[in-house]
PDB file of C-alpha atoms in Angstrom:
ATOM      1  CA  UNK A   1      20.619  32.530 -50.046  1.00  0.00           C
ATOM      2  CA  UNK A   2      19.846  30.412 -53.374  1.00  0.00           C
ATOM      3  CA  UNK A   3      16.341  29.665 -54.593  1.00  0.00           C
ATOM      4  CA  UNK A   4      16.913  25.884 -53.864  1.00  0.00           C
ATOM      5  CA  UNK A   5      17.483  26.605 -50.292  1.00  0.00           C
ATOM      6  CA  UNK A   6      14.402  29.011 -50.168  1.00  0.00           C
ATOM      7  CA  UNK A   7      12.366  26.250 -51.746  1.00  0.00           C
ATOM      8  CA  UNK A   8      13.488  23.735 -49.068  1.00  0.00           C
ATOM      9  CA  UNK A   9      12.922  26.316 -46.368  1.00  0.00           C
ATOM     10  CA  UNK A  10       9.450  27.034 -47.407  1.00  0.00           C
ATOM     11  CA  UNK A  11       8.878  23.264 -47.565  1.00  0.00           C
ATOM     12  CA  UNK A  12      10.289  22.537 -44.274  1.00  0.00           C
ATOM     13  CA  UNK A  13       8.493  25.407 -42.749  1.00  0.00           C
ATOM     14  CA  UNK A  14       5.133  24.279 -44.106  1.00  0.00           C
ATOM     15  CA  UNK A  15       5.882  20.791 -42.666  1.00  0.00           C
ATOM     16  CA  UNK A  16       6.658  22.239 -39.357  1.00  0.00           C
ATOM     17  CA  UNK A  17       3.345  24.350 -39.319  1.00  0.00           C
ATOM     18  CA  UNK A  18       1.421  20.962 -39.912  1.00  0.00           C
ATOM     19  CA  UNK A  19       3.409  19.404 -37.265  1.00  0.00           C
ATOM     20  CA  UNK A  20       2.569  22.359 -34.838  1.00  0.00           C
ATOM     21  CA  UNK A  21      -1.151  21.735 -35.629  1.00  0.00           C
ATOM     22  CA  UNK A  22      -0.850  18.083 -34.987  1.00  0.00           C
ATOM     23  CA  UNK A  23       1.221  18.719 -31.820  1.00  0.00           C
ATOM     24  CA  UNK A  24      -1.452  21.185 -30.407  1.00  0.00           C
ATOM     25  CA  UNK A  25      -4.171  18.702 -31.047  1.00  0.00           C
ATOM     26  CA  UNK A  26      -2.268  15.863 -29.477  1.00  0.00           C
ATOM     27  CA  UNK A  27      -1.324  18.159 -26.429  1.00  0.00           C
ATOM     28  CA  UNK A  28      -4.891  19.200 -25.908  1.00  0.00           C
ATOM     29  CA  UNK A  29      -6.226  15.721 -26.185  1.00  0.00           C
ATOM     30  CA  UNK A  30      -3.953  14.681 -23.287  1.00  0.00           C
ATOM     31  CA  UNK A  31      -3.756  17.561 -21.307  1.00  0.00           C
ATOM     32  CA  UNK A  32      -7.622  17.796 -20.755  1.00  0.00           C
ATOM     33  CA  UNK A  33      -7.598  21.456 -19.552  1.00  0.00           C
ATOM     34  CA  UNK A  34     -11.034  21.294 -17.808  1.00  0.00           C
ATOM     35  CA  UNK A  35      -9.858  18.622 -15.661  1.00  0.00           C
ATOM     36  CA  UNK A  36      -6.440  20.468 -14.673  1.00  0.00           C
ATOM     37  CA  UNK A  37      -5.574  23.278 -12.191  1.00  0.00           C
ATOM     38  CA  UNK A  38      -4.565  26.663 -13.766  1.00  0.00           C
ATOM     39  CA  UNK A  39      -1.007  26.670 -12.604  1.00  0.00           C
ATOM     40  CA  UNK A  40      -0.479  23.054 -14.010  1.00  0.00           C
ATOM     41  CA  UNK A  41      -1.780  24.227 -17.340  1.00  0.00           C
ATOM     42  CA  UNK A  42       0.273  27.335 -17.312  1.00  0.00           C
ATOM     43  CA  UNK A  43       3.594  25.260 -16.720  1.00  0.00           C
ATOM     44  CA  UNK A  44       2.670  22.724 -19.359  1.00  0.00           C
ATOM     45  CA  UNK A  45       1.788  25.450 -21.859  1.00  0.00           C
ATOM     46  CA  UNK A  46       5.297  27.150 -21.397  1.00  0.00           C
ATOM     47  CA  UNK A  47       7.176  23.986 -21.609  1.00  0.00           C
ATOM     48  CA  UNK A  48       5.098  22.982 -24.733  1.00  0.00           C
ATOM     49  CA  UNK A  49       5.861  26.134 -26.617  1.00  0.00           C
ATOM     50  CA  UNK A  50       9.393  26.032 -25.573  1.00  0.00           C
ATOM     51  CA  UNK A  51       9.652  22.700 -27.031  1.00  0.00           C
ATOM     52  CA  UNK A  52       7.843  23.678 -30.281  1.00  0.00           C
ATOM     53  CA  UNK A  53      10.013  26.721 -30.425  1.00  0.00           C
ATOM     54  CA  UNK A  54      13.335  24.487 -30.249  1.00  0.00           C
ATOM     55  CA  UNK A  55      11.888  22.052 -32.848  1.00  0.00           C
ATOM     56  CA  UNK A  56      11.190  24.689 -35.245  1.00  0.00           C
ATOM     57  CA  UNK A  57      14.573  26.373 -34.922  1.00  0.00           C
ATOM     58  CA  UNK A  58      16.311  23.198 -35.209  1.00  0.00           C
ATOM     59  CA  UNK A  59      14.634  22.380 -38.460  1.00  0.00           C
ATOM     60  CA  UNK A  60      15.517  25.950 -39.687  1.00  0.00           C
ATOM     61  CA  UNK A  61      18.847  25.466 -38.689  1.00  0.00           C
ATOM     62  CA  UNK A  62      19.377  22.381 -40.651  1.00  0.00           C
ATOM     63  CA  UNK A  63      17.699  23.863 -43.689  1.00  0.00           C
ATOM     64  CA  UNK A  64      19.228  27.375 -44.047  1.00  0.00           C
ATOM     65  CA  UNK A  65      21.528  27.577 -41.037  1.00  0.00           C
ATOM     66  CA  UNK A  66      18.904  29.345 -38.952  1.00  0.00           C
ATOM     67  CA  UNK A  67      18.223  32.496 -41.025  1.00  0.00           C
ATOM     68  CA  UNK A  68      14.964  34.031 -40.380  1.00  0.00           C
ATOM     69  CA  UNK A  69      12.997  35.469 -43.287  1.00  0.00           C
ATOM     70  CA  UNK A  70       9.273  37.031 -43.352  1.00  0.00           C
ATOM     71  CA  UNK A  71       8.290  34.194 -45.664  1.00  0.00           C
ATOM     72  CA  UNK A  72       9.057  31.722 -43.191  1.00  0.00           C
ATOM     73  CA  UNK A  73       6.173  32.975 -40.898  1.00  0.00           C
ATOM     74  CA  UNK A  74       3.799  32.691 -43.960  1.00  0.00           C
ATOM     75  CA  UNK A  75       5.143  29.057 -44.661  1.00  0.00           C
ATOM     76  CA  UNK A  76       4.322  28.191 -41.088  1.00  0.00           C
ATOM     77  CA  UNK A  77       0.778  29.737 -41.189  1.00  0.00           C
ATOM     78  CA  UNK A  78       0.248  28.055 -44.722  1.00  0.00           C
ATOM     79  CA  UNK A  79       1.180  24.632 -43.196  1.00  0.00           C
ATOM     80  CA  UNK A  80      -0.783  25.192 -40.111  1.00  0.00           C
ATOM     81  CA  UNK A  81      -3.927  26.335 -42.283  1.00  0.00           C
ATOM     82  CA  UNK A  82      -3.422  23.269 -44.445  1.00  0.00           C
ATOM     83  CA  UNK A  83      -3.433  20.984 -41.553  1.00  0.00           C
ATOM     84  CA  UNK A  84      -6.589  22.456 -40.217  1.00  0.00           C
ATOM     85  CA  UNK A  85      -8.403  22.287 -43.603  1.00  0.00           C
ATOM     86  CA  UNK A  86      -7.176  18.861 -44.875  1.00  0.00           C
ATOM     87  CA  UNK A  87      -5.581  16.634 -42.133  1.00  0.00           C
ATOM     88  CA  UNK A  88      -6.967  17.562 -38.859  1.00  0.00           C
ATOM     89  CA  UNK A  89     -10.018  15.157 -38.771  1.00  0.00           C
ATOM     90  CA  UNK A  90      -7.946  12.330 -40.369  1.00  0.00           C
ATOM     91  CA  UNK A  91      -5.076  12.919 -37.734  1.00  0.00           C
ATOM     92  CA  UNK A  92      -7.780  12.919 -34.728  1.00  0.00           C
ATOM     93  CA  UNK A  93      -9.190   9.751 -35.880  1.00  0.00           C
ATOM     94  CA  UNK A  94      -5.901   8.186 -36.123  1.00  0.00           C
ATOM     95  CA  UNK A  95      -4.904   9.573 -32.748  1.00  0.00           C
ATOM     96  CA  UNK A  96      -8.044   8.165 -31.074  1.00  0.00           C
ATOM     97  CA  UNK A  97      -7.626   4.815 -32.850  1.00  0.00           C
ATOM     98  CA  UNK A  98      -3.986   4.887 -31.578  1.00  0.00           C
ATOM     99  CA  UNK A  99      -5.040   5.692 -28.050  1.00  0.00           C
ATOM    100  CA  UNK A 100      -7.692   2.969 -28.026  1.00  0.00           C
ATOM    101  CA  UNK A 101      -5.291   0.421 -29.304  1.00  0.00           C
ATOM    102  CA  UNK A 102      -2.779   1.451 -26.711  1.00  0.00           C
ATOM    103  CA  UNK A 103      -5.270   1.093 -23.934  1.00  0.00           C
ATOM    104  CA  UNK A 104      -6.376  -2.246 -25.144  1.00  0.00           C
ATOM    105  CA  UNK A 105      -2.818  -3.606 -25.548  1.00  0.00           C
ATOM    106  CA  UNK A 106      -2.059  -2.393 -21.979  1.00  0.00           C
ATOM    107  CA  UNK A 107      -5.349  -4.297 -20.562  1.00  0.00           C
ATOM    108  CA  UNK A 108      -4.463  -7.323 -22.431  1.00  0.00           C
ATOM    109  CA  UNK A 109      -0.967  -7.349 -21.220  1.00  0.00           C
ATOM    110  CA  UNK A 110      -2.084  -6.616 -17.714  1.00  0.00           C
ATOM    111  CA  UNK A 111      -4.388  -9.623 -17.911  1.00  0.00           C
ATOM    112  CA  UNK A 112      -1.746 -11.800 -19.248  1.00  0.00           C
ATOM    113  CA  UNK A 113       0.538 -10.516 -16.352  1.00  0.00           C
ATOM    114  CA  UNK A 114      -2.011 -11.550 -13.810  1.00  0.00           C
ATOM    115  CA  UNK A 115      -2.797 -14.761 -15.483  1.00  0.00           C
ATOM    116  CA  UNK A 116       1.016 -15.732 -15.822  1.00  0.00           C
ATOM    117  CA  UNK A 117       2.541 -14.175 -12.728  1.00  0.00           C
ATOM    118  CA  UNK A 118       0.168 -12.577 -10.311  1.00  0.00           C
ATOM    119  CA  UNK A 119      -2.181 -15.448  -9.815  1.00  0.00           C
ATOM    120  CA  UNK A 120       0.146 -18.281  -9.728  1.00  0.00           C
ATOM    121  CA  UNK A 121       2.119 -16.428  -6.908  1.00  0.00           C
ATOM    122  CA  UNK A 122      -1.079 -15.678  -5.064  1.00  0.00           C
ATOM    123  CA  UNK A 123      -1.969 -19.434  -5.134  1.00  0.00           C
ATOM    124  CA  UNK A 124       1.455 -20.628  -3.988  1.00  0.00           C
ATOM    125  CA  UNK A 125       1.404 -17.983  -1.154  1.00  0.00           C
ATOM    126  CA  UNK A 126      -2.186 -19.111  -0.265  1.00  0.00           C
ATOM    127  CA  UNK A 127      -1.063 -22.837  -0.350  1.00  0.00           C
ATOM    128  CA  UNK A 128       1.893 -22.025   1.905  1.00  0.00           C
ATOM    129  CA  UNK A 129      -0.287 -20.098   4.478  1.00  0.00           C
ATOM    130  CA  UNK A 130      -2.994 -22.875   4.514  1.00  0.00           C
ATOM    131  CA  UNK A 131      -0.155 -25.546   4.973  1.00  0.00           C
ATOM    132  CA  UNK A 132       1.468 -23.379   7.876  1.00  0.00           C
ATOM    133  CA  UNK A 133      -1.899 -23.104   9.437  1.00  0.00           C
ATOM    134  CA  UNK A 134      -2.554 -26.679   9.139  1.00  0.00           C
ATOM    135  CA  UNK A 135       0.898 -27.693  10.410  1.00  0.00           C
ATOM    136  CA  UNK A 136       0.261 -25.207  13.443  1.00  0.00           C
ATOM    137  CA  UNK A 137      -2.986 -26.675  14.280  1.00  0.00           C
ATOM    138  CA  UNK A 138      -1.608 -30.082  14.185  1.00  0.00           C
ATOM    139  CA  UNK A 139       1.236 -29.139  16.349  1.00  0.00           C
ATOM    140  CA  UNK A 140      -1.077 -27.581  18.858  1.00  0.00           C
ATOM    141  CA  UNK A 141      -3.275 -30.524  19.061  1.00  0.00           C
ATOM    142  CA  UNK A 142      -0.518 -32.806  19.441  1.00  0.00           C
ATOM    143  CA  UNK A 143       0.916 -30.650  22.298  1.00  0.00           C
ATOM    144  CA  UNK A 144      -2.433 -30.342  23.940  1.00  0.00           C
ATOM    145  CA  UNK A 145      -2.823 -34.104  24.004  1.00  0.00           C
ATOM    146  CA  UNK A 146       0.641 -34.634  25.235  1.00  0.00           C
ATOM    147  CA  UNK A 147       0.232 -31.941  28.035  1.00  0.00           C
ATOM    148  CA  UNK A 148      -3.076 -33.679  29.086  1.00  0.00           C
ATOM    149  CA  UNK A 149      -1.365 -37.127  29.052  1.00  0.00           C
ATOM    150  CA  UNK A 150       1.537 -35.976  30.904  1.00  0.00           C
ATOM    151  CA  UNK A 151      -0.883 -34.382  33.483  1.00  0.00           C
ATOM    152  CA  UNK A 152      -2.999 -37.422  34.018  1.00  0.00           C
ATOM    153  CA  UNK A 153       0.319 -39.493  34.212  1.00  0.00           C
ATOM    154  CA  UNK A 154       1.648 -37.278  36.781  1.00  0.00           C
ATOM    155  CA  UNK A 155      -1.685 -37.466  38.815  1.00  0.00           C
ATOM    156  CA  UNK A 156      -1.416 -41.148  38.687  1.00  0.00           C
ATOM    157  CA  UNK A 157       2.199 -41.110  39.802  1.00  0.00           C
ATOM    158  CA  UNK A 158       1.594 -38.812  42.648  1.00  0.00           C
ATOM    159  CA  UNK A 159      -1.422 -40.409  43.990  1.00  0.00           C
ATOM    160  CA  UNK A 160       0.597 -42.794  46.062  1.00  0.00           C
ATOM    161  CA  UNK A 161       2.594 -39.937  47.637  1.00  0.00           C
ATOM    162  CA  UNK A 162      -0.525 -37.980  48.082  1.00  0.00           C
ATOM    163  CA  UNK A 163      -2.130 -40.926  50.015  1.00  0.00           C
ATOM    164  CA  UNK A 164       1.113 -41.392  52.028  1.00  0.00           C
ATOM    165  CA  UNK A 165       1.291 -37.637  52.951  1.00  0.00           C
ATOM    166  CA  UNK A 166      -2.391 -37.675  54.001  1.00  0.00           C
ATOM    167  CA  UNK A 167      -1.743 -40.568  56.281  1.00  0.00           C
ATOM    168  CA  UNK A 168       1.338 -38.902  57.684  1.00  0.00           C
ATOM    169  CA  UNK A 169      -0.341 -35.637  58.082  1.00  0.00           C
ATOM    170  CA  UNK A 170      -3.163 -37.707  60.085  1.00  0.00           C
ATOM    171  CA  UNK A 171      -0.663 -39.176  62.305  1.00  0.00           C
ATOM    172  CA  UNK A 172       1.377 -36.051  62.829  1.00  0.00           C
ATOM    173  CA  UNK A 173       0.679 -34.433  66.479  1.00  0.00           C
ATOM    174  CA  UNK A 174      -1.387 -31.549  66.755  1.00  0.00           C
ATOM    175  CA  UNK A 175       1.284 -29.295  68.093  1.00  0.00           C
ATOM    176  CA  UNK A 176       3.497 -30.236  65.156  1.00  0.00           C
ATOM    177  CA  UNK A 177       0.698 -29.362  62.751  1.00  0.00           C
ATOM    178  CA  UNK A 178       0.218 -26.006  64.631  1.00  0.00           C
ATOM    179  CA  UNK A 179       3.933 -25.338  64.352  1.00  0.00           C
ATOM    180  CA  UNK A 180       3.891 -26.341  60.641  1.00  0.00           C
ATOM    181  CA  UNK A 181       0.992 -23.978  59.910  1.00  0.00           C
ATOM    182  CA  UNK A 182       2.504 -21.058  61.584  1.00  0.00           C
ATOM    183  CA  UNK A 183       5.772 -21.891  59.593  1.00  0.00           C
ATOM    184  CA  UNK A 184       3.805 -21.937  56.353  1.00  0.00           C
ATOM    185  CA  UNK A 185       2.005 -18.663  57.029  1.00  0.00           C
ATOM    186  CA  UNK A 186       5.330 -16.942  57.706  1.00  0.00           C
ATOM    187  CA  UNK A 187       6.731 -18.282  54.451  1.00  0.00           C
ATOM    188  CA  UNK A 188       3.664 -17.018  52.718  1.00  0.00           C
ATOM    189  CA  UNK A 189       3.943 -13.575  54.317  1.00  0.00           C
ATOM    190  CA  UNK A 190       7.712 -13.446  53.332  1.00  0.00           C
ATOM    191  CA  UNK A 191       6.882 -14.317  49.595  1.00  0.00           C
ATOM    192  CA  UNK A 192       4.330 -11.589  49.484  1.00  0.00           C
ATOM    193  CA  UNK A 193       6.990  -9.175  50.881  1.00  0.00           C
ATOM    194  CA  UNK A 194       9.246 -10.267  48.293  1.00  0.00           C
ATOM    195  CA  UNK A 195       6.762 -10.257  45.505  1.00  0.00           C
ATOM    196  CA  UNK A 196       5.656  -6.564  46.466  1.00  0.00           C
ATOM    197  CA  UNK A 197       9.274  -5.386  46.542  1.00  0.00           C
ATOM    198  CA  UNK A 198      10.082  -6.933  43.186  1.00  0.00           C
ATOM    199  CA  UNK A 199       7.084  -5.248  41.677  1.00  0.00           C
ATOM    200  CA  UNK A 200       7.919  -1.780  43.338  1.00  0.00           C
ATOM    201  CA  UNK A 201      11.626  -2.174  41.792  1.00  0.00           C
ATOM    202  CA  UNK A 202      10.322  -3.006  38.310  1.00  0.00           C
ATOM    203  CA  UNK A 203       8.093  -0.079  38.327  1.00  0.00           C
ATOM    204  CA  UNK A 204      10.837   2.250  39.719  1.00  0.00           C
ATOM    205  CA  UNK A 205      13.198   1.069  36.870  1.00  0.00           C
ATOM    206  CA  UNK A 206      10.654   1.610  34.149  1.00  0.00           C
ATOM    207  CA  UNK A 207       9.815   5.116  35.381  1.00  0.00           C
ATOM    208  CA  UNK A 208      13.551   5.974  35.613  1.00  0.00           C
ATOM    209  CA  UNK A 209      13.884   4.770  31.934  1.00  0.00           C
ATOM    210  CA  UNK A 210      11.048   6.966  30.864  1.00  0.00           C
ATOM    211  CA  UNK A 211      12.619  10.090  32.488  1.00  0.00           C
ATOM    212  CA  UNK A 212      15.895   9.393  31.004  1.00  0.00           C
TER     213      UNK A 212
END
């Protein structure tokens, strides 16, 4: 390995060490260990270090075709220590600022989305509902008035027939009235028998369906 490649390898590993420091701080900021379950932390830690290992090996592969040397570990430690001493505070401030900007941008976009899309849709839906309710009430009132009107007209039209029926009933002989009353009672009894039979058949069919 030439001196140039060794120099590039040292510089790259110092950069990777700084990257590891920044990645660890970023990972800890978003993970929030005190609020997470232990198994969740364990899985994320394993995945995090696997990813960092792959990134380190990929950079090393690009620089010196993946050859490991003792000074590579020293360069990683130097890069990490340099980050902790010189860049950590600056990076954490930038990270918090970026997070706040992202949150504020999300809130602004959410408000714009609500104002432009959600609220107009809500207003249209509410207007349609109010219109449907108003039309329904109007149709109900009109139907109610028509039914009352038809009932009154029917009563007026049937009044002569009622009067004629009462006169005929008074003129009907008593023995005929008795026969009519007996006939009406028999019809009523027959109607009750049919009604009871129908109810029993319906209950039987419902129970048969439940059993099946």
